Short mmCIF file of C-alpha atoms and ligand atoms in Angstrom, two decimals:
data_model
loop_
_atom_site.label_atom_id
_atom_site.label_comp_id
_atom_site.label_asym_id
_atom_site.label_seq_id
_atom_site.Cartn_x
_atom_site.Cartn_y
_atom_site.Cartn_z
CA MET A 1 33.58 19.05 10.98
CA GLU A 2 31.85 16.58 13.29
CA ASN A 3 32.44 12.91 12.58
CA THR A 4 29.87 10.15 13.12
CA LYS A 5 30.44 6.76 14.70
CA ASN A 6 31.26 5.48 11.22
CA GLY A 7 34.10 7.95 10.88
CA GLN A 8 32.44 9.73 7.96
CA GLU A 9 31.98 13.46 7.86
CA ASN A 10 28.43 14.13 8.93
CA ASN A 11 27.34 15.93 5.82
CA HIS A 12 28.70 13.65 3.08
CA ARG A 13 27.63 10.05 2.53
CA LYS A 14 27.99 7.47 -0.17
CA VAL A 15 24.31 6.60 0.20
CA ILE A 16 21.43 8.68 1.53
CA ILE A 17 18.05 7.01 1.83
CA ILE A 18 14.90 9.11 2.00
CA GLY A 19 12.02 7.20 3.62
CA SER A 20 11.85 4.43 6.18
CA GLY A 21 9.17 1.91 5.27
CA PRO A 22 10.09 -1.68 4.30
CA ALA A 23 11.73 -0.41 1.06
CA GLY A 24 13.94 2.19 2.76
CA LEU A 25 14.97 -0.02 5.67
CA THR A 26 15.76 -2.97 3.40
CA ALA A 27 17.85 -0.64 1.21
CA ALA A 28 19.55 0.50 4.44
CA LEU A 29 20.27 -3.09 5.49
CA TYR A 30 21.77 -4.08 2.14
CA SER A 31 23.83 -0.93 1.70
CA ALA A 32 25.03 -1.12 5.32
CA ARG A 33 26.14 -4.72 4.76
CA ALA A 34 28.03 -3.48 1.68
CA SER A 35 29.93 -1.13 4.08
CA LEU A 36 28.36 1.97 2.57
CA GLN A 37 27.19 3.38 5.96
CA PRO A 38 23.89 4.75 4.67
CA LEU A 39 22.14 7.65 6.35
CA VAL A 40 18.38 7.12 6.47
CA PHE A 41 16.11 10.13 6.66
CA GLU A 42 13.18 8.49 8.37
CA GLY A 43 10.94 11.55 8.31
CA VAL A 44 8.67 12.59 11.11
CA GLN A 45 6.51 9.46 10.71
CA PRO A 46 9.14 6.73 10.71
CA GLY A 47 8.24 3.26 9.49
CA GLY A 48 5.76 4.15 6.77
CA GLN A 49 2.31 2.67 6.26
CA LEU A 50 2.89 -0.42 8.43
CA MET A 51 2.91 1.87 11.46
CA ILE A 52 -0.87 2.27 11.07
CA THR A 53 -1.47 -1.46 10.68
CA THR A 54 -1.97 -3.81 13.58
CA GLU A 55 -1.22 -7.44 12.76
CA VAL A 56 0.75 -8.31 9.61
CA GLU A 57 0.13 -11.93 8.65
CA ASN A 58 1.50 -11.94 5.11
CA TYR A 59 5.13 -10.95 5.69
CA PRO A 60 7.14 -14.15 5.15
CA GLY A 61 9.15 -15.41 8.09
CA PHE A 62 6.58 -14.72 10.82
CA GLU A 63 4.56 -17.89 11.16
CA HIS A 64 2.17 -16.36 13.69
CA GLY A 65 2.17 -12.82 12.26
CA ILE A 66 3.76 -9.71 13.69
CA GLN A 67 2.48 -6.26 14.63
CA GLY A 68 3.27 -3.67 11.90
CA PRO A 69 5.19 -1.28 14.21
CA GLU A 70 7.19 -4.18 15.67
CA LEU A 71 8.15 -5.38 12.18
CA MET A 72 9.45 -1.92 11.33
CA ASP A 73 11.32 -1.72 14.62
CA VAL A 74 13.18 -5.00 14.00
CA MET A 75 13.92 -4.00 10.39
CA ARG A 76 15.46 -0.76 11.64
CA LYS A 77 17.51 -2.52 14.36
CA GLN A 78 18.75 -5.07 11.79
CA ALA A 79 19.95 -2.24 9.49
CA HIS A 80 21.53 -0.35 12.42
CA ARG A 81 23.43 -3.49 13.46
CA PHE A 82 25.44 -3.22 10.24
CA GLY A 83 26.11 0.51 10.47
CA ALA A 84 23.07 2.26 8.98
CA GLU A 85 22.16 5.46 10.82
CA SER A 86 18.76 7.12 11.12
CA VAL A 87 17.88 10.78 11.24
CA TYR A 88 14.29 11.47 12.32
CA LYS A 89 13.76 14.46 10.10
CA ASN A 90 12.08 15.18 6.78
CA ILE A 91 13.98 16.15 3.69
CA ASP A 92 12.52 19.41 2.40
CA LYS A 93 14.63 20.05 -0.69
CA VAL A 94 16.79 18.09 -3.11
CA ASP A 95 19.25 19.27 -5.73
CA PHE A 96 20.21 16.55 -8.20
CA SER A 97 21.51 18.95 -10.87
CA SER A 98 25.18 18.17 -10.26
CA SER A 99 27.46 15.77 -8.43
CA PRO A 100 27.61 15.42 -5.45
CA LEU A 101 23.85 15.16 -5.02
CA LYS A 102 22.39 17.44 -2.34
CA VAL A 103 19.53 17.04 0.10
CA THR A 104 18.40 19.58 2.70
CA ASP A 105 16.52 18.67 5.85
CA GLU A 106 13.61 20.56 7.43
CA GLU A 107 16.03 22.53 9.59
CA GLY A 108 17.94 23.77 6.55
CA ARG A 109 20.94 21.50 7.03
CA GLN A 110 22.43 20.35 3.74
CA TYR A 111 23.95 16.90 3.16
CA THR A 112 25.83 15.78 0.07
CA CYS A 113 26.07 12.24 -1.25
CA ASP A 114 27.08 10.08 -4.19
CA THR A 115 23.76 8.23 -4.42
CA VAL A 116 20.21 8.78 -3.21
CA ILE A 117 17.67 6.03 -2.72
CA VAL A 118 14.13 7.41 -2.77
CA SER A 119 11.70 5.29 -0.75
CA THR A 120 9.18 7.88 0.37
CA GLY A 121 6.23 5.51 -0.10
CA ALA A 122 2.62 6.33 -0.78
CA SER A 123 -0.19 7.36 1.47
CA ALA A 124 -3.70 5.99 1.31
CA LYS A 125 -6.26 8.71 0.87
CA TRP A 126 -8.78 8.93 3.71
CA ILE A 127 -12.29 10.31 3.78
CA GLY A 128 -11.29 12.55 6.67
CA LEU A 129 -13.79 11.47 9.35
CA GLU A 130 -12.78 11.72 13.01
CA THR A 131 -14.12 8.18 13.56
CA GLU A 132 -12.04 6.90 10.62
CA LYS A 133 -8.94 8.01 12.53
CA LYS A 134 -10.26 6.66 15.83
CA PHE A 135 -10.83 3.11 14.52
CA MET A 136 -7.83 2.96 12.15
CA GLY A 137 -6.17 -0.42 12.69
CA TYR A 138 -9.15 -1.56 14.77
CA GLY A 139 -11.61 -2.34 11.98
CA VAL A 140 -10.81 0.59 9.67
CA SER A 141 -8.26 -0.21 6.99
CA SER A 142 -7.14 0.86 3.53
CA CYS A 143 -5.70 -2.52 2.53
CA ALA A 144 -7.94 -5.52 1.86
CA THR A 145 -5.00 -7.81 1.08
CA CYS A 146 -3.46 -6.97 4.45
CA ASP A 147 -6.55 -7.01 6.64
CA GLY A 148 -9.33 -8.86 4.80
CA PHE A 149 -8.50 -12.11 6.54
CA PHE A 150 -9.53 -10.66 9.91
CA PHE A 151 -13.13 -10.38 8.73
CA ARG A 152 -13.86 -14.00 7.89
CA GLY A 153 -17.63 -14.56 7.84
CA MET A 154 -18.35 -10.93 8.78
CA LYS A 155 -19.92 -7.96 7.00
CA VAL A 156 -17.63 -5.24 5.67
CA ILE A 157 -18.08 -1.87 3.99
CA VAL A 158 -15.88 -0.63 1.14
CA VAL A 159 -15.98 3.05 0.15
CA GLY A 160 -14.96 4.25 -3.32
CA GLY A 161 -15.89 4.09 -6.96
CA GLY A 162 -12.60 3.52 -8.77
CA ASP A 163 -10.67 0.38 -9.71
CA THR A 164 -9.17 0.15 -6.22
CA ALA A 165 -12.63 -0.03 -4.63
CA MET A 166 -13.81 -2.67 -7.16
CA GLU A 167 -10.68 -4.72 -6.59
CA GLU A 168 -10.82 -4.44 -2.79
CA ALA A 169 -14.55 -5.30 -2.74
CA SER A 170 -14.05 -8.34 -5.00
CA TYR A 171 -11.07 -9.52 -2.95
CA LEU A 172 -12.97 -9.14 0.33
CA THR A 173 -15.74 -11.49 -0.84
CA ARG A 174 -13.22 -14.32 -0.32
CA HIS A 175 -13.43 -13.70 3.42
CA ALA A 176 -16.48 -11.62 4.28
CA SER A 177 -20.08 -12.84 4.39
CA GLU A 178 -21.21 -9.64 2.66
CA VAL A 179 -19.43 -6.63 1.15
CA ILE A 180 -21.34 -3.36 0.97
CA LEU A 181 -19.79 -1.09 -1.64
CA ILE A 182 -20.66 2.57 -1.09
CA HIS A 183 -20.04 5.25 -3.72
CA ARG A 184 -20.77 8.96 -3.50
CA ARG A 185 -22.08 9.38 -7.07
CA ASP A 186 -24.49 7.57 -9.40
CA GLU A 187 -21.69 6.42 -11.69
CA PHE A 188 -18.51 4.49 -11.04
CA ARG A 189 -15.15 5.81 -12.17
CA ALA A 190 -13.76 2.26 -12.39
CA SER A 191 -13.03 0.49 -15.69
CA LYS A 192 -15.97 -1.41 -17.21
CA ILE A 193 -14.43 -4.83 -16.66
CA MET A 194 -13.75 -4.21 -12.95
CA GLN A 195 -17.25 -2.76 -12.48
CA GLU A 196 -18.83 -5.78 -14.15
CA ARG A 197 -16.84 -8.15 -11.96
CA ALA A 198 -18.02 -6.38 -8.80
CA LYS A 199 -21.63 -6.02 -9.99
CA GLY A 200 -21.76 -9.71 -10.93
CA ASN A 201 -20.54 -10.87 -7.52
CA PRO A 202 -23.52 -12.05 -5.43
CA LYS A 203 -21.71 -11.20 -2.20
CA ILE A 204 -21.37 -7.51 -3.12
CA ARG A 205 -24.25 -5.11 -2.38
CA ILE A 206 -23.85 -1.74 -4.09
CA ILE A 207 -25.17 1.50 -2.61
CA MET A 208 -24.79 4.57 -4.86
CA ASP A 209 -25.23 8.32 -4.23
CA THR A 210 -24.22 7.80 -0.64
CA VAL A 211 -21.63 9.27 1.68
CA VAL A 212 -20.44 8.03 5.05
CA GLU A 213 -21.14 10.49 7.87
CA GLU A 214 -19.71 8.48 10.75
CA ILE A 215 -18.14 5.12 11.49
CA LEU A 216 -19.81 3.54 14.49
CA GLY A 217 -18.10 1.41 17.08
CA THR A 218 -17.52 0.60 20.69
CA GLU A 219 -14.61 1.06 23.05
CA GLU A 220 -14.37 -1.12 26.13
CA ASP A 221 -11.24 -1.36 28.29
CA GLY A 222 -9.30 0.33 25.51
CA ARG A 223 -10.47 -2.28 22.98
CA LYS A 224 -12.05 -0.64 19.96
CA THR A 225 -14.45 -2.46 17.64
CA VAL A 226 -16.26 -1.24 14.54
CA THR A 227 -19.97 -2.04 14.52
CA GLY A 228 -21.32 -0.08 11.54
CA ALA A 229 -21.60 3.20 9.69
CA ARG A 230 -24.09 6.02 9.50
CA VAL A 231 -24.56 6.89 5.85
CA ARG A 232 -26.54 9.57 3.97
CA ASN A 233 -28.07 9.46 0.52
CA VAL A 234 -26.92 12.69 -1.15
CA LYS A 235 -30.07 12.93 -3.32
CA THR A 236 -32.74 12.34 -0.65
CA ASN A 237 -30.69 13.29 2.42
CA GLU A 238 -32.08 10.16 4.07
CA GLU A 239 -29.78 8.71 6.73
CA THR A 240 -29.41 4.99 7.38
CA THR A 241 -27.29 2.88 9.71
CA LEU A 242 -25.49 -0.08 8.18
CA GLU A 243 -23.97 -2.85 10.26
CA CYS A 244 -20.40 -3.97 9.59
CA SER A 245 -17.33 -5.26 11.40
CA GLY A 246 -14.77 -3.95 8.94
CA PHE A 247 -14.58 -0.63 7.08
CA PHE A 248 -12.29 -0.27 4.08
CA THR A 249 -11.55 3.16 2.65
CA ALA A 250 -10.59 2.55 -0.98
CA ILE A 251 -10.52 6.00 -2.53
CA GLY A 252 -7.00 5.82 -3.91
CA HIS A 253 -3.39 6.35 -2.94
CA GLU A 254 -1.06 9.26 -3.31
CA PRO A 255 2.65 8.68 -3.91
CA ASN A 256 4.80 10.85 -1.66
CA SER A 257 6.70 12.34 -4.57
CA LYS A 258 5.99 16.09 -4.42
CA LEU A 259 9.59 16.77 -3.38
CA PHE A 260 10.81 15.41 -6.73
CA LYS A 261 8.38 17.21 -9.03
CA GLY A 262 10.17 18.62 -12.08
CA ILE A 263 13.33 16.69 -11.09
CA LEU A 264 12.53 12.98 -11.37
CA ASP A 265 10.36 11.51 -14.12
CA MET A 266 6.93 10.55 -12.86
CA ASP A 267 3.66 9.36 -14.39
CA GLU A 268 0.45 11.40 -14.45
CA ASN A 269 -0.45 10.16 -10.95
CA GLY A 270 2.94 11.17 -9.48
CA TYR A 271 4.50 7.66 -9.29
CA LEU A 272 8.25 7.79 -9.99
CA ILE A 273 9.30 6.07 -13.18
CA THR A 274 12.16 3.62 -12.95
CA GLN A 275 13.85 1.76 -15.79
CA PRO A 276 12.42 -1.73 -16.45
CA SER A 277 13.74 -4.39 -14.01
CA SER A 278 15.80 -1.73 -12.26
CA SER A 279 15.48 0.97 -9.62
CA LYS A 280 17.31 3.56 -11.76
CA THR A 281 15.54 6.88 -12.26
CA ASN A 282 16.24 9.42 -15.01
CA ILE A 283 19.05 10.92 -12.88
CA GLU A 284 22.34 9.14 -12.53
CA GLY A 285 22.96 8.00 -8.96
CA VAL A 286 19.31 8.38 -7.93
CA PHE A 287 17.32 5.19 -7.38
CA ALA A 288 13.69 4.67 -6.38
CA CYS A 289 11.97 1.77 -4.68
CA GLY A 290 8.79 0.82 -2.84
CA ASP A 291 5.34 2.31 -3.15
CA VAL A 292 6.55 5.67 -4.50
CA GLN A 293 7.31 3.84 -7.77
CA ASP A 294 4.84 0.93 -7.55
CA ASN A 295 1.10 1.49 -7.80
CA TYR A 296 0.40 -2.12 -8.69
CA TYR A 297 1.65 -4.57 -6.02
CA ARG A 298 1.91 -2.20 -3.02
CA GLN A 299 2.86 -4.93 -0.54
CA ALA A 300 5.40 -4.72 2.29
CA VAL A 301 7.28 -7.69 0.88
CA THR A 302 7.44 -6.30 -2.67
CA ALA A 303 8.57 -2.94 -1.26
CA ALA A 304 11.30 -4.69 0.72
CA GLY A 305 12.37 -6.59 -2.42
CA SER A 306 12.61 -3.40 -4.43
CA GLY A 307 14.60 -1.78 -1.58
CA CYS A 308 17.12 -4.59 -1.94
CA MET A 309 17.29 -3.94 -5.69
CA ALA A 310 17.91 -0.22 -5.11
CA ALA A 311 20.76 -0.92 -2.68
CA ILE A 312 22.41 -3.33 -5.13
CA ASP A 313 21.95 -0.84 -7.99
CA ALA A 314 23.50 1.94 -5.86
CA GLU A 315 26.40 -0.28 -4.83
CA ARG A 316 27.15 -1.27 -8.46
CA TYR A 317 26.84 2.33 -9.59
CA LEU A 318 29.39 3.40 -6.94
CA GLU A 319 31.77 0.59 -7.88
CA THR A 320 31.67 1.56 -11.57
CA LYS A 321 32.10 5.24 -10.72
CA GLU A 322 35.09 4.54 -8.47
CA TYR A 323 36.67 2.30 -11.12
CA GLU A 324 36.22 4.97 -13.81
CA GLU A 325 37.66 7.65 -11.52
CA SER A 326 40.70 5.43 -10.78
CA LEU A 327 41.31 5.05 -14.52
CA VAL A 328 41.20 8.82 -15.00
CA LYS A 329 43.63 9.29 -12.08
CA ALA A 330 45.98 6.63 -13.47
CA LYS A 331 46.07 8.39 -16.85
CA ALA A 332 46.79 11.82 -15.31
P1 LIG B 401 -9.43 6.77 -8.49
O1 LIG B 401 -9.57 6.23 -9.84
O2 LIG B 401 -8.98 8.18 -8.32
O3 LIG B 401 -10.85 6.61 -7.77
C1 LIG B 401 -11.07 7.10 -6.51
C2 LIG B 401 -12.54 6.88 -6.17
O4 LIG B 401 -12.76 7.27 -4.84
C3 LIG B 401 -13.48 7.71 -7.05
O5 LIG B 401 -14.60 6.95 -7.40
C4 LIG B 401 -13.85 8.88 -6.16
O6 LIG B 401 -15.15 9.34 -6.36
C5 LIG B 401 -13.79 8.25 -4.80
N1 LIG B 401 -13.44 9.25 -3.79
C6 LIG B 401 -12.39 10.10 -3.79
N2 LIG B 401 -12.39 10.85 -2.67
C7 LIG B 401 -13.47 10.47 -1.97
C8 LIG B 401 -14.01 10.87 -0.73
N3 LIG B 401 -13.43 11.84 0.02
N4 LIG B 401 -15.14 10.26 -0.29
C9 LIG B 401 -15.73 9.28 -1.02
N5 LIG B 401 -15.26 8.85 -2.20
C10 LIG B 401 -14.14 9.45 -2.67
O7 LIG B 401 -8.43 5.92 -7.57
P2 LIG B 401 -8.13 4.33 -7.62
O8 LIG B 401 -9.37 3.57 -7.66
O9 LIG B 401 -7.18 4.07 -6.51
O10 LIG B 401 -7.35 4.14 -8.98
C11 LIG B 401 -6.13 4.90 -9.22
C12 LIG B 401 -5.46 4.40 -10.51
O11 LIG B 401 -4.95 3.09 -10.32
C13 LIG B 401 -6.46 4.32 -11.68
O12 LIG B 401 -5.78 4.68 -12.83
C14 LIG B 401 -6.83 2.86 -11.71
O13 LIG B 401 -7.24 2.42 -12.99
C15 LIG B 401 -5.53 2.18 -11.26
N6 LIG B 401 -5.82 0.89 -10.64
C16 LIG B 401 -5.83 -0.22 -11.43
C17 LIG B 401 -6.11 -1.45 -10.89
C18 LIG B 401 -6.10 -2.65 -11.77
O14 LIG B 401 -6.10 -2.48 -12.97
N7 LIG B 401 -6.08 -3.83 -11.23
C19 LIG B 401 -6.41 -1.58 -9.53
C20 LIG B 401 -6.41 -0.42 -8.74
C21 LIG B 401 -6.12 0.81 -9.32
P3 LIG B 401 -15.56 10.15 -7.70
O15 LIG B 401 -15.61 9.11 -8.78
O16 LIG B 401 -16.87 10.73 -7.34
O17 LIG B 401 -14.49 11.15 -7.90
#
C-alpha cells in the first residue's frame, strides 16, 4: 500500500475533512498542528464561497483587506505547512454505520478514518441569469455584510421576498443612498416583523410583482461595473430599466448536506444539527462546522472559529478513544 509523505497509509487517516472553506481549512490547521495529519477533500471548487468574492474587508488581521481567493490560498498553505494534505476531489458517498468511518471519492476510491469533520458549506441560491454570473464579484453579490460597504452613497437592488432579503435590504441602508427591493409576487414570505422593518425604512423602495430579466453593466479594459437592471412586471408585462451600482441576490441559501441525508441529523432546511456549544453530530466521531451547520451568522470568521472547535472536538474524541482502548488492552 502506498504511503504518503506523512508515513500514513493512503487510505486510512485519523481525521478526514470534507470541504475547504474557512471552516475546513481552519479545522485542517488545528488538527495538523495536533499531529493528526488530516486529509482534506477540497472538492472540485476548492476554497468555498470566498472564491467568488473579491475583496474581504471584515476578516480580522488584514488591516487593508484581502482578496477572497488569496485568503483561502494562505489558509491552505498555513495548514499544509503543518502536515495537512489536500485532495482536489469530491466525496460522493459516506458510510458512518460502523468504525472505521468510510468515505468514497468521485472516482470510487474508499478511505477509512477515525473521525470526519464535515465542512461542506452552503451555497447562495442564484436567480440563474447569465449576467448575474458575468458580474458576480463585480457588483453582483449574495452577501450584504461582506460587500455592502463597497456601495457607500450608491443605489443598490436587492432581490427576494424572505427574511434574508428583508435583512439584507435593511442592512444595506447603512451604506447605500437607496435600496430597491424587488420581489416576484404580491406578497412577501418574510416574517411580519422583518417586513415591517423594511417597509418602514425610508431608504427602501419596494417593487412587487417584478422579476429581473437582465443585469446591466459595462466592461472596459476587463473592468466590469454594474449600472442597472432590466425588470419586468409579471402582471402587466411592462419592462423598466432601474439604475443601480450594486445588485444583491437574496433568495436564500442551500446547505451542501445532500450527501448526509438519512445519516446525519438535519433541520427541515437541510442544516446539520450539532450539539449545543459543540461540533458533535448524532454520530460518534463525526463533527460538523461552518455554514453547513450555521444558517444564522454565516461569516468567514465564524466559520473559521467553528472549524477550530471541530478540530479540538475531534482531537479530544481521539484521545479519549485511544485511552479507552489502552485500558481494554491492559485488561486483556
Ligand atoms: P426563503 O424564506 O426561502 O425566501 C426566499 C425568497 O426568495 C422568497 O420570497 C422567494 O419567492 C424568493 N425567490 C426564490 N427563488 C427566486 C428566484 N429564482 N427569483 C426571484 N425570487 C426568488 O429564504 P430566506 O429568506 O433565505 O430564509 C430562509 C430561512 O432562514 C427562513 O426560515 C427565514 O426565516 C430564516 N432567516 C431568518 C433570519 C432572521 O430571523 N434574522 C434572517 C434570514 C433568514 P417566493 O416567496 O415567491 O417563493
